[in-house]
mmCIF file of C-alpha atoms in Angstrom:
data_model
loop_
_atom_site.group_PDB
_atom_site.id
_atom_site.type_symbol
_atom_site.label_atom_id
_atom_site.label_comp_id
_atom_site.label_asym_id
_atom_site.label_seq_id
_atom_site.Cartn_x
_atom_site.Cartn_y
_atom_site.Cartn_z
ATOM 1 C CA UNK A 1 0.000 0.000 0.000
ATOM 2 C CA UNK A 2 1.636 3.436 -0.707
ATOM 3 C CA UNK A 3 -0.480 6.817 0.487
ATOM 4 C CA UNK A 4 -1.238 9.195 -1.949
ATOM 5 C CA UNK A 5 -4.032 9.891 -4.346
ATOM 6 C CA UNK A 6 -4.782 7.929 -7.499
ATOM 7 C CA UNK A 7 -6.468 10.477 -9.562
ATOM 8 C CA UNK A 8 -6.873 7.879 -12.889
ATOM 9 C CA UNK A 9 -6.488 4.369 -14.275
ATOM 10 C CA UNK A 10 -3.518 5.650 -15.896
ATOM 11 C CA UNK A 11 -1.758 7.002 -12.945
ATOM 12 C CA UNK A 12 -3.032 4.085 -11.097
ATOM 13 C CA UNK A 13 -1.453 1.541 -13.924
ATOM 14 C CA UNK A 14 1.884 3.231 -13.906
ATOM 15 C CA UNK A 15 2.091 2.691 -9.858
ATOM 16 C CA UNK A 16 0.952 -1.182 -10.656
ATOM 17 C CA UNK A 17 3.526 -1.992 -13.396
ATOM 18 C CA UNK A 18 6.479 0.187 -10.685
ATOM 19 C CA UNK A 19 5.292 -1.941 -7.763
ATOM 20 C CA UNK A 20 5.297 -5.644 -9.656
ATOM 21 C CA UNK A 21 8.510 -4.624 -11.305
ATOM 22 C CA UNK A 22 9.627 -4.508 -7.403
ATOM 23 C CA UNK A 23 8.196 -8.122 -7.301
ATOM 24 C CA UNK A 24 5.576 -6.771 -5.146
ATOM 25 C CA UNK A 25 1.684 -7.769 -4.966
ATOM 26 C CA UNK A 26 -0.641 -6.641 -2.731
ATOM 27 C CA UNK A 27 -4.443 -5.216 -2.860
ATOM 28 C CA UNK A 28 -5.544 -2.043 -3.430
ATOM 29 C CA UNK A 29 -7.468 0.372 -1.109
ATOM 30 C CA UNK A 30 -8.752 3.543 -2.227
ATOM 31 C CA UNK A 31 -11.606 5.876 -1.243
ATOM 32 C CA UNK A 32 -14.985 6.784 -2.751
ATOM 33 C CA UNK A 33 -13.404 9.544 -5.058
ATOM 34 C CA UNK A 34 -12.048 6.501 -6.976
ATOM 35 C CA UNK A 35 -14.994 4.111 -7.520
ATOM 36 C CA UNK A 36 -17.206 3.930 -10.901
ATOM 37 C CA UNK A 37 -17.900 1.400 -13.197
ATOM 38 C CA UNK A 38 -15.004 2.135 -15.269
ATOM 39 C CA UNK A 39 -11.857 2.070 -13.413
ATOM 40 C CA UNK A 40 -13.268 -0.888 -11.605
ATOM 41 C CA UNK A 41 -13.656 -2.522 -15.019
ATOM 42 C CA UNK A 42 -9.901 -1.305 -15.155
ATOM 43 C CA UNK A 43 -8.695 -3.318 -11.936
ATOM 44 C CA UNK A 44 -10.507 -6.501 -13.058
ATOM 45 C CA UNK A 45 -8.731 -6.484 -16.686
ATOM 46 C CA UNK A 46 -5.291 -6.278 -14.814
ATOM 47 C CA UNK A 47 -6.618 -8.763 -12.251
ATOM 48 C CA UNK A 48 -5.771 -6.482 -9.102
ATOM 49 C CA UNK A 49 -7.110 -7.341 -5.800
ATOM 50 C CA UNK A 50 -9.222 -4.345 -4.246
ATOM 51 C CA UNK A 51 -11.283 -3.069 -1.676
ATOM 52 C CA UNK A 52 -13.195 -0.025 -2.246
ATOM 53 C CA UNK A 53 -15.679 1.856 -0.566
ATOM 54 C CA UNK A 54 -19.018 3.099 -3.446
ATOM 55 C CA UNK A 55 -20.469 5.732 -3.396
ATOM 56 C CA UNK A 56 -23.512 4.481 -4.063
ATOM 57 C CA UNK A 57 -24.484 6.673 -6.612
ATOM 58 C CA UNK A 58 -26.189 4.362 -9.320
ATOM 59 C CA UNK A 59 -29.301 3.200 -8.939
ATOM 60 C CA UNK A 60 -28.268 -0.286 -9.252
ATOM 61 C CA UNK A 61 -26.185 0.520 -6.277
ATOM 62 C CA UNK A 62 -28.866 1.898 -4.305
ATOM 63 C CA UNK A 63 -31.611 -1.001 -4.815
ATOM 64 C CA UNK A 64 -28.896 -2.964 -3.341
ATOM 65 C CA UNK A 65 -29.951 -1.521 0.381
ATOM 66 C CA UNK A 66 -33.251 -1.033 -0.139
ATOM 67 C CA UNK A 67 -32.627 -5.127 -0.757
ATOM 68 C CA UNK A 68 -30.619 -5.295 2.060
ATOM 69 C CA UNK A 69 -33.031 -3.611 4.357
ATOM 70 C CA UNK A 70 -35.132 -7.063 3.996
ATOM 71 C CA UNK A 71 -32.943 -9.234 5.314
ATOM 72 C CA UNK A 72 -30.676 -7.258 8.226
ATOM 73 C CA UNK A 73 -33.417 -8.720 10.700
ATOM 74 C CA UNK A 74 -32.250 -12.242 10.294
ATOM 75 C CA UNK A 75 -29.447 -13.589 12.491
ATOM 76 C CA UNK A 76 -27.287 -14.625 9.550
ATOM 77 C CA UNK A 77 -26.442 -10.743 9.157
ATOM 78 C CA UNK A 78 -25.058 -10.245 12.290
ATOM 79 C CA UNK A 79 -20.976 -9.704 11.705
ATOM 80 C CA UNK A 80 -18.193 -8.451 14.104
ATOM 81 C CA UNK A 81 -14.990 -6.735 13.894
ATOM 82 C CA UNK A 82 -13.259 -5.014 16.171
ATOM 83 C CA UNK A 83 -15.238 -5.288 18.563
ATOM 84 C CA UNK A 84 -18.072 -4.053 16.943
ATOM 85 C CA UNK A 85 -21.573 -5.282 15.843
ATOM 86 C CA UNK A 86 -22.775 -5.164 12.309
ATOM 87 C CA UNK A 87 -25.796 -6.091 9.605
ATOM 88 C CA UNK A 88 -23.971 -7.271 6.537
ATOM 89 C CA UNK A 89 -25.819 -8.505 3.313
ATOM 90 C CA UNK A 90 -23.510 -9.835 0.301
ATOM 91 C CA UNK A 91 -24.131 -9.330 -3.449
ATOM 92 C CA UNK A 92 -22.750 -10.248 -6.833
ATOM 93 C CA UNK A 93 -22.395 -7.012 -9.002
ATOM 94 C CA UNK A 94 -22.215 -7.463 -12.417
ATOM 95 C CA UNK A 95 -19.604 -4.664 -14.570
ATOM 96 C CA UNK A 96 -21.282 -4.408 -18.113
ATOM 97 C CA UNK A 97 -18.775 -3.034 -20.940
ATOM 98 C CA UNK A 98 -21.422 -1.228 -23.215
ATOM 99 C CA UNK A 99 -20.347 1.132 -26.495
ATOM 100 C CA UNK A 100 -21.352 3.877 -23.987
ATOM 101 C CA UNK A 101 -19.127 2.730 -21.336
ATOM 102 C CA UNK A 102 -19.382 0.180 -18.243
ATOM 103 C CA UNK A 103 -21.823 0.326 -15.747
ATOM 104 C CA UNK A 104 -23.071 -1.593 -12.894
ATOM 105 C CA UNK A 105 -25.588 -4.420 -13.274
ATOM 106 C CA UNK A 106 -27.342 -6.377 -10.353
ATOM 107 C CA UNK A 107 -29.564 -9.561 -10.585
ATOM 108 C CA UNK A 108 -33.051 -8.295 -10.760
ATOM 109 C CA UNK A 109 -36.203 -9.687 -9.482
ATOM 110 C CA UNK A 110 -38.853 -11.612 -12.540
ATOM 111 C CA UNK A 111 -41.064 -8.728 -11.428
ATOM 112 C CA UNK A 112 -38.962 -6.040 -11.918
ATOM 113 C CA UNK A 113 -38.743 -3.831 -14.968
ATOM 114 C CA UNK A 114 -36.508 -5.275 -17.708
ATOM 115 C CA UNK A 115 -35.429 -8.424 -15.364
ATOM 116 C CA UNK A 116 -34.989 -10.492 -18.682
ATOM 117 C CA UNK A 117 -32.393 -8.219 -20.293
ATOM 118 C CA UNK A 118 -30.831 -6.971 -17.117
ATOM 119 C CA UNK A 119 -30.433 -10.757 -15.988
ATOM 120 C CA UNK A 120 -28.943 -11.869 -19.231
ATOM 121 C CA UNK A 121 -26.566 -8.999 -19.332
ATOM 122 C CA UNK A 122 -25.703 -9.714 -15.336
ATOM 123 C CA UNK A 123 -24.790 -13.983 -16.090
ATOM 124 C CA UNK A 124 -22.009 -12.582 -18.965
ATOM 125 C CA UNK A 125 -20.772 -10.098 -16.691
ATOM 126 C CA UNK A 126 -17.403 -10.362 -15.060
ATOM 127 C CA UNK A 127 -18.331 -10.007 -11.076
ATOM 128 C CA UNK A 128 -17.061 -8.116 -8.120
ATOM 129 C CA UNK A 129 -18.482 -8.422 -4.389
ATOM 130 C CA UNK A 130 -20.673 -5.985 -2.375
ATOM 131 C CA UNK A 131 -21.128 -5.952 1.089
ATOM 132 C CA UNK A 132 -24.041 -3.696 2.075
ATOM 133 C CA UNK A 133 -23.185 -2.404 5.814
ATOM 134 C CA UNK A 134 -25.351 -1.933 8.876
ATOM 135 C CA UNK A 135 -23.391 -0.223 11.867
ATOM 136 C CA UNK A 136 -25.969 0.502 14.252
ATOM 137 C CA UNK A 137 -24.282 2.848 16.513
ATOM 138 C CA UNK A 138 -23.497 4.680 13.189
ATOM 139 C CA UNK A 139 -27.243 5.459 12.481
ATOM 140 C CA UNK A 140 -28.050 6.202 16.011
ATOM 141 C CA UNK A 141 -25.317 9.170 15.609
ATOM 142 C CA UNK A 142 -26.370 9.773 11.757
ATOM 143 C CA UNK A 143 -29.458 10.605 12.862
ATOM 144 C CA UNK A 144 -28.790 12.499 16.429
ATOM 145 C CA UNK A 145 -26.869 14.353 13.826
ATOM 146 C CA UNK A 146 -29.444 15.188 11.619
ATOM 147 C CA UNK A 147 -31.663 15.852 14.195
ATOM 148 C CA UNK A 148 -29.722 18.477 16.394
ATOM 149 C CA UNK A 149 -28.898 20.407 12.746
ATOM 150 C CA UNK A 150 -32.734 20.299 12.246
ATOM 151 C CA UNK A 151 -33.707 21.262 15.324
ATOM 152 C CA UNK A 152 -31.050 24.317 15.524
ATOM 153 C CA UNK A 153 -32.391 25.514 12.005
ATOM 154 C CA UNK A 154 -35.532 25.477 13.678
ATOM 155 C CA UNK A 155 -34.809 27.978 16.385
ATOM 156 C CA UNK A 156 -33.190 30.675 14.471
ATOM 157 C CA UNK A 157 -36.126 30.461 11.880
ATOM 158 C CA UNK A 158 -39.063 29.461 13.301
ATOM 159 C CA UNK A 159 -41.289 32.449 14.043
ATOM 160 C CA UNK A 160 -38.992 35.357 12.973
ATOM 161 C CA UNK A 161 -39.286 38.218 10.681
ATOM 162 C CA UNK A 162 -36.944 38.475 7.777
ATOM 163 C CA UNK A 163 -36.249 40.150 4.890
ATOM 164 C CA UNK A 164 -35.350 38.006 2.687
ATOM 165 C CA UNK A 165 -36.405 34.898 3.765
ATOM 166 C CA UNK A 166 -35.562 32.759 0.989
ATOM 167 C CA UNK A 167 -31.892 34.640 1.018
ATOM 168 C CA UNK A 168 -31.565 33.155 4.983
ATOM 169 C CA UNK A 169 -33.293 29.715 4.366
ATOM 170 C CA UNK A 170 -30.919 29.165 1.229
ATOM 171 C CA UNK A 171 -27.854 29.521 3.690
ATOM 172 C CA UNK A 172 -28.996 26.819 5.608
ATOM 173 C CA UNK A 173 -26.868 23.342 4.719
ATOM 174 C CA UNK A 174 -28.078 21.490 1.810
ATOM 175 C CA UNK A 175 -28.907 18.493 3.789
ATOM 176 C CA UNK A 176 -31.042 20.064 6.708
ATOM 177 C CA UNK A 177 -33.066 22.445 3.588
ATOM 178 C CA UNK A 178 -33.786 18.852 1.880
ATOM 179 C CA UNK A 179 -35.834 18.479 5.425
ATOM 180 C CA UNK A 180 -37.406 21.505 5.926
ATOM 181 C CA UNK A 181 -39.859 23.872 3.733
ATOM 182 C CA UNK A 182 -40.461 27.529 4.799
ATOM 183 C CA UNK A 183 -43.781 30.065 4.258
ATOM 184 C CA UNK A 184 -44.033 33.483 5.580
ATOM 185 C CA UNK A 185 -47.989 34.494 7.197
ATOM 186 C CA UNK A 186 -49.681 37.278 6.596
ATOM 187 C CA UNK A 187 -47.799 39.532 9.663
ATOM 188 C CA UNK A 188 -44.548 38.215 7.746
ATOM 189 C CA UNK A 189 -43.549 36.140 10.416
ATOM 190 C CA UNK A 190 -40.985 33.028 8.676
ATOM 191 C CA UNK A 191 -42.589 29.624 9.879
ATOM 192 C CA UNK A 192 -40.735 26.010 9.137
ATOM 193 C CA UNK A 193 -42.403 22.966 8.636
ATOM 194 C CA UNK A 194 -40.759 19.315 8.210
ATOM 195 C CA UNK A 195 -40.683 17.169 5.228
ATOM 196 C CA UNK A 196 -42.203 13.420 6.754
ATOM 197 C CA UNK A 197 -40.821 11.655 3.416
ATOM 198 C CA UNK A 198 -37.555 12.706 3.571
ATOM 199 C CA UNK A 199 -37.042 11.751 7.375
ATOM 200 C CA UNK A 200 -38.477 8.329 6.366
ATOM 201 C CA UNK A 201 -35.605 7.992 3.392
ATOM 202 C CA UNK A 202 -33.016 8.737 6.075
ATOM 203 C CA UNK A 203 -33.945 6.601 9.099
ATOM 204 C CA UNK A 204 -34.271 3.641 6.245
ATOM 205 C CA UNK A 205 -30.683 4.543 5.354
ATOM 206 C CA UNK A 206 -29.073 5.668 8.306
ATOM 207 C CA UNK A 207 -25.500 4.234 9.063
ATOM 208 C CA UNK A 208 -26.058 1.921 5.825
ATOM 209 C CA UNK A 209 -22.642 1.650 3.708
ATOM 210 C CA UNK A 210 -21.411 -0.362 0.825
ATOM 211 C CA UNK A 211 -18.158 -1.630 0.484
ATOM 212 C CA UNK A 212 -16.586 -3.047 -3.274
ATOM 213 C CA UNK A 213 -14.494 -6.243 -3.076
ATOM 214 C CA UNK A 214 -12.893 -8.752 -5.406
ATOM 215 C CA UNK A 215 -14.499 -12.182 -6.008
ATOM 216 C CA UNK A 216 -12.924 -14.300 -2.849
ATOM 217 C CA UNK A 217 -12.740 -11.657 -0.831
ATOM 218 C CA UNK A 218 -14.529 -12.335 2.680
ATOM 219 C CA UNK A 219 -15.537 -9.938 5.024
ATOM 220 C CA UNK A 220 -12.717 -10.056 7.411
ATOM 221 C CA UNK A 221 -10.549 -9.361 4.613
ATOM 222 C CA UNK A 222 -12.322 -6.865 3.004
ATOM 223 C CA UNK A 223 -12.987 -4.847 6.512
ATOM 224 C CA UNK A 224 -9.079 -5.387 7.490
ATOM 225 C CA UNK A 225 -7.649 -4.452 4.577
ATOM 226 C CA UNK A 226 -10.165 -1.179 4.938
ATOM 227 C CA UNK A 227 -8.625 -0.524 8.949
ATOM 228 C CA UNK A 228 -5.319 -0.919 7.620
ATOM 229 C CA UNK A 229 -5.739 1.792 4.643
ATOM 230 C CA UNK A 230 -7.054 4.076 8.261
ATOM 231 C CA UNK A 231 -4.020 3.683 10.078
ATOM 232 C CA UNK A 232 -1.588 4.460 7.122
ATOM 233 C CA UNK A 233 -3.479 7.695 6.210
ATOM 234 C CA UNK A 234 -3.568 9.164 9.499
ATOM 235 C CA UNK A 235 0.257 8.300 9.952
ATOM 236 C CA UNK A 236 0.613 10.084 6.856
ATOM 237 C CA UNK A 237 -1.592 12.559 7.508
ATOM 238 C CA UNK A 238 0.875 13.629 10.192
ATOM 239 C CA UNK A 239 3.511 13.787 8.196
ATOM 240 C CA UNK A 240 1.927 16.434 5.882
ATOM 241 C CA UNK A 241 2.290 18.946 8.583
ATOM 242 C CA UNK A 242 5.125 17.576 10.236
ATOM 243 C CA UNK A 243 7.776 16.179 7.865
ATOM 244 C CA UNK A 244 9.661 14.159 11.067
ATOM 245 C CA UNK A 245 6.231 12.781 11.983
ATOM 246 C CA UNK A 246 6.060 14.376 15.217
ATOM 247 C CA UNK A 247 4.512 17.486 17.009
ATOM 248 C CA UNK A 248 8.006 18.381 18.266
ATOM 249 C CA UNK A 249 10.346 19.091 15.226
ATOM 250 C CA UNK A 250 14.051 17.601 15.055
ATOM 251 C CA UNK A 251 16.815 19.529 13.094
ATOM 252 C CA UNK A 252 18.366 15.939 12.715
ATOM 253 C CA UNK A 253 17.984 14.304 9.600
ATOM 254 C CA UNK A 254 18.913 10.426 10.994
ATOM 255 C CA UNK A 255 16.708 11.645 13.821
ATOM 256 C CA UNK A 256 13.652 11.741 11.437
ATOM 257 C CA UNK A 257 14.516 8.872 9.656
ATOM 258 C CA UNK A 258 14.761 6.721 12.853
ATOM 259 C CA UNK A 259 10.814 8.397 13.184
ATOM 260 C CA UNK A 260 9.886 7.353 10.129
ATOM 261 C CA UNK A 261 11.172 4.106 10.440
ATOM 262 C CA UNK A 262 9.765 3.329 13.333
ATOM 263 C CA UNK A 263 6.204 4.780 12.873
ATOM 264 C CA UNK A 264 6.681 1.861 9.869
ATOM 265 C CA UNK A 265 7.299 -0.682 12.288
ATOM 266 C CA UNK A 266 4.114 0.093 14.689
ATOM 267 C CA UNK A 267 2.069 -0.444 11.463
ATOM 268 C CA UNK A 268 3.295 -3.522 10.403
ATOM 269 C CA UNK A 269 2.921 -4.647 14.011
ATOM 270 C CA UNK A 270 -0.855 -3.363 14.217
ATOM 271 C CA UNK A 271 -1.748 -5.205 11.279
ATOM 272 C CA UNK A 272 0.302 -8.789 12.279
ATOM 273 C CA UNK A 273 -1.699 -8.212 15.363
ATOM 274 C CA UNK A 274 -4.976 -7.547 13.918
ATOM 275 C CA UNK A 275 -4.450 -10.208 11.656
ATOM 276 C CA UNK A 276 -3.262 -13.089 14.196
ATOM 277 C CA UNK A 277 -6.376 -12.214 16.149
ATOM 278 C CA UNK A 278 -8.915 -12.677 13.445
ATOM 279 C CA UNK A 279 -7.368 -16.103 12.704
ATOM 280 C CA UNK A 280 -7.588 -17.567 15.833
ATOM 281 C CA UNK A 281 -11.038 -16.333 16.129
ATOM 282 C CA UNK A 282 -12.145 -18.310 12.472
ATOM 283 C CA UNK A 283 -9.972 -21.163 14.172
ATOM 284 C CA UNK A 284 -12.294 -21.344 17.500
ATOM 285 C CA UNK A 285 -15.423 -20.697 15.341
ATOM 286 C CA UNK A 286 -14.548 -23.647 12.999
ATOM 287 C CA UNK A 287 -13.534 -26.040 15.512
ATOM 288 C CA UNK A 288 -16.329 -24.749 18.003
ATOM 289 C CA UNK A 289 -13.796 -24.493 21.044
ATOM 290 C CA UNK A 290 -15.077 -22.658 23.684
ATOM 291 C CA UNK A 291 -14.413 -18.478 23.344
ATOM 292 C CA UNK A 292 -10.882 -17.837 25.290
ATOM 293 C CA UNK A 293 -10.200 -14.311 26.805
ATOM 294 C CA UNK A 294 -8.131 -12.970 23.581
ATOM 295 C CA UNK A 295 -11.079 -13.392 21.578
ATOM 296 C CA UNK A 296 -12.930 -10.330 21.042
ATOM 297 C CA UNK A 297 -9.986 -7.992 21.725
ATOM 298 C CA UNK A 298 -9.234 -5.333 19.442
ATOM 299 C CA UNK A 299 -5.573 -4.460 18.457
ATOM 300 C CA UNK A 300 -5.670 -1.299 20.847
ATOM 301 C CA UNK A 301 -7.404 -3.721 23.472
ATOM 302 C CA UNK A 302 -4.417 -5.982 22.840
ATOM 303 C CA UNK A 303 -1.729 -2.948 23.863
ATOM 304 C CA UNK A 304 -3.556 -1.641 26.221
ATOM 305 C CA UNK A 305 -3.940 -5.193 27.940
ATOM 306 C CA UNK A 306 -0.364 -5.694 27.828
ATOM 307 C CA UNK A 307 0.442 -2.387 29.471
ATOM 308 C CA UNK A 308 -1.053 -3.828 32.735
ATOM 309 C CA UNK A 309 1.879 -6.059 32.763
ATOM 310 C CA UNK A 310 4.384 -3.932 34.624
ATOM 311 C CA UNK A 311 8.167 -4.108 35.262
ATOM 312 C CA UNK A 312 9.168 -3.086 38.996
ATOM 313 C CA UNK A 313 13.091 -2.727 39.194
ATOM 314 C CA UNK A 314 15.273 -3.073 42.401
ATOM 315 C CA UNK A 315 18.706 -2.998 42.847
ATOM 316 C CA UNK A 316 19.927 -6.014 40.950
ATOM 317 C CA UNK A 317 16.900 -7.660 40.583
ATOM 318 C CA UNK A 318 13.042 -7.219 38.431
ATOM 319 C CA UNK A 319 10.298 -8.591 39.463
ATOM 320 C CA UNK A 320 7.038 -8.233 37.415
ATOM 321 C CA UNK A 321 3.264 -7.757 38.283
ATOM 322 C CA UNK A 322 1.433 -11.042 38.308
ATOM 323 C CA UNK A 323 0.134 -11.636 34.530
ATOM 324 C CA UNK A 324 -3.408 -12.000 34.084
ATOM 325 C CA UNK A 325 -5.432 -14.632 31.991
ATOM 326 C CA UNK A 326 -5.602 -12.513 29.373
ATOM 327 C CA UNK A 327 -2.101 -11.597 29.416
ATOM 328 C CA UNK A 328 -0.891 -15.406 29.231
ATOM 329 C CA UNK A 329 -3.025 -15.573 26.485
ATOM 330 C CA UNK A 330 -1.811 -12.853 24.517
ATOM 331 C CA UNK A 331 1.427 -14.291 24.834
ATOM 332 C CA UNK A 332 0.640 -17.892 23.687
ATOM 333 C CA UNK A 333 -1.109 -16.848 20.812
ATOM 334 C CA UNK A 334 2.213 -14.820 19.418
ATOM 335 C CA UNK A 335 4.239 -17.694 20.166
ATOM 336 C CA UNK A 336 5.920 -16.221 22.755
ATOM 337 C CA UNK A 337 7.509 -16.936 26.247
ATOM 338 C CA UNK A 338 5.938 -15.485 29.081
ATOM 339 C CA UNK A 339 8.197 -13.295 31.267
ATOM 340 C CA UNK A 340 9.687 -14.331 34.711
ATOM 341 C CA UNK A 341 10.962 -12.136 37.150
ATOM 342 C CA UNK A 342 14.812 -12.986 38.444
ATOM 343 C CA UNK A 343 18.317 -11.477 39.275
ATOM 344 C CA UNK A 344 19.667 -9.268 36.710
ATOM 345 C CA UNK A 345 23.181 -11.167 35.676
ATOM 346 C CA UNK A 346 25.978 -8.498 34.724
ATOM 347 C CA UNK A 347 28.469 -9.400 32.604
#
């Protein structure tokens, strides 16, 4: 993964053709500004791994969640990661090259408008996964969100005189005017009224997400791959203001590097971490072994865990707090050697 932004297929096939002339292969994680049907019709011809978020702009895209919405109630859906709780529905899309360009074609119902031709078209298509995403605490604060930007709109409007009252309800933001409509009485007083069919869209929608994968991609993979894309841009994202990586600038150029260099290292170690984590889990889950105390833990659960483990030194001799359950578990699981307290030997 290298930061940066890919701005085209043809920027993005110059940095695939440097990278496997390095011998390197890996999958690619961009944002939303990159996804449409065309440079995703791009990454299949080169046969590049991916994970990409949509933007769920097309309508196929969109009757994907309305879809969705069906079946989130079943206890199939339920997903975690990292420690959280999600709603997940999975769906072949189809990417149909057309003298127009590609688009996006999904498997349509026999009652649906044009399900013959859209169906045909979908079984020739080459295919790429979409999860559709339920994070629950995300539409609680989606629409406490919405709500509080509502409601404030409400008191500086709501039975007011102004002169231009179209001027003032036009600076409101775009998404709390597509809630609200305004009239003016007959003593010119401003009065706001809410828009019932538009709250019913968003509460339908609320913390709802799509994320584009590669066929064989499964969720832990496509959701890990997404947390690790996190961590490098907001490591990098230091670095844009701060060229040693830290808050506190260093004249010293090996000084930096040695930043750098290690900031490197505490990502690769996240992500071994992360990844160790979710195996064992799919290990216990397969084998139906009963839950140990690792499982569940998130990477900064893991650290934080391991910080109770404390080193008290005395003259010529450490001793160590006693290691939880949790602890020794951590340990075995990284195949390593849990520590003993003893005599410090000087050589």
């Amino acid at each position: 993964m290298l930061p940066g932004s890919i701005a085209d297929v043809s920027t993005l096939n110059s940095t695939v053709e440097w990278m496997e002339s390095l011998g390197i292969k890996g999958r690619l994680v961009a944002d939303r500004g990159f996804e449409n049907a065309n440079n995703i019709a791009s990454l299949l011809d080169r046969g590049i791994d991916f994970t990409i978020p949509s933007n769920a702009r097309e309508m196929p895209v969109k009757k994907l969640m309305t879809k969705a919405k069906k079946v989130m109630g079943d206890p199939d859906s339920i997903r975690r990661h990292e420690g959280r709780t999600y709603r997940v529905a999975e769906y072949e899309v189809g990417i149909a090259d057309l003298e127009s360009g590609h688009r996006y074609v999904t498997r349509l119902e026999q009652s649906e408008k044009d399900a013959d031709s859209e169906n045909a078209l979908f079984d020739r298509c080459p295919k790429i996964k979409a999860f559709v995403i339920l994070d629950p605490r995300k539409a609680a604060d989606d629409m406490d969100n919405l709500m509080s930007a509502i409601e404030q709109a409400e008191l500086e409007l709501e039975g007011t005189v102004r002169r231009d009252p179209a001027k003032e309800f036009s600076k409101l933001p775009a998404f709390v005017r597509s809630h609200l409509e305004w009239s003016v009485d007959d003593d010119g007083i401003m009065h706001i009224e809410r828009l019932q069919n538009s709250f019913s869209f968003d509460s339908n929608r609320a913390g709802m997400f799509i994320m584009f994968a590669s066929e064989g991609t499964s969720w832990e993979e496509m959701m890990s791959s997404y947390d690790t894309r996190d961590w490098v841009e907001k490591a990098f994202d230091v670095y844009k203001t701060d060229a040693d990586g830290s808050r506190s600038r260093t004249g010293d150029p090996d000084r930096a590097r040695a930043r750098f260099f290690i900031k490197m290292l505490a990502l690769i170690m996240r992500i071994h971490i992360q990844n160790t984590i979710r195996d064992h889990e799919k290990d216990i889950l397969s084998s139906k072994r009963k839950k140990d105390s690792v499982c569940g833990l998130t990477v900064n659960g893991v650290m934080r865990t391991l910080g109770t483990l404390m080193v008290i030194m005395s003259p010529g001799y450490v001793r160590l707090t006693p290691p939880s359950k949790t602890v020794r578990g951590i340990f075995s699981l990284f195949g390593l050697e849990e520590p003993v307290a003893g005599k410090i030997a000087l050589s």
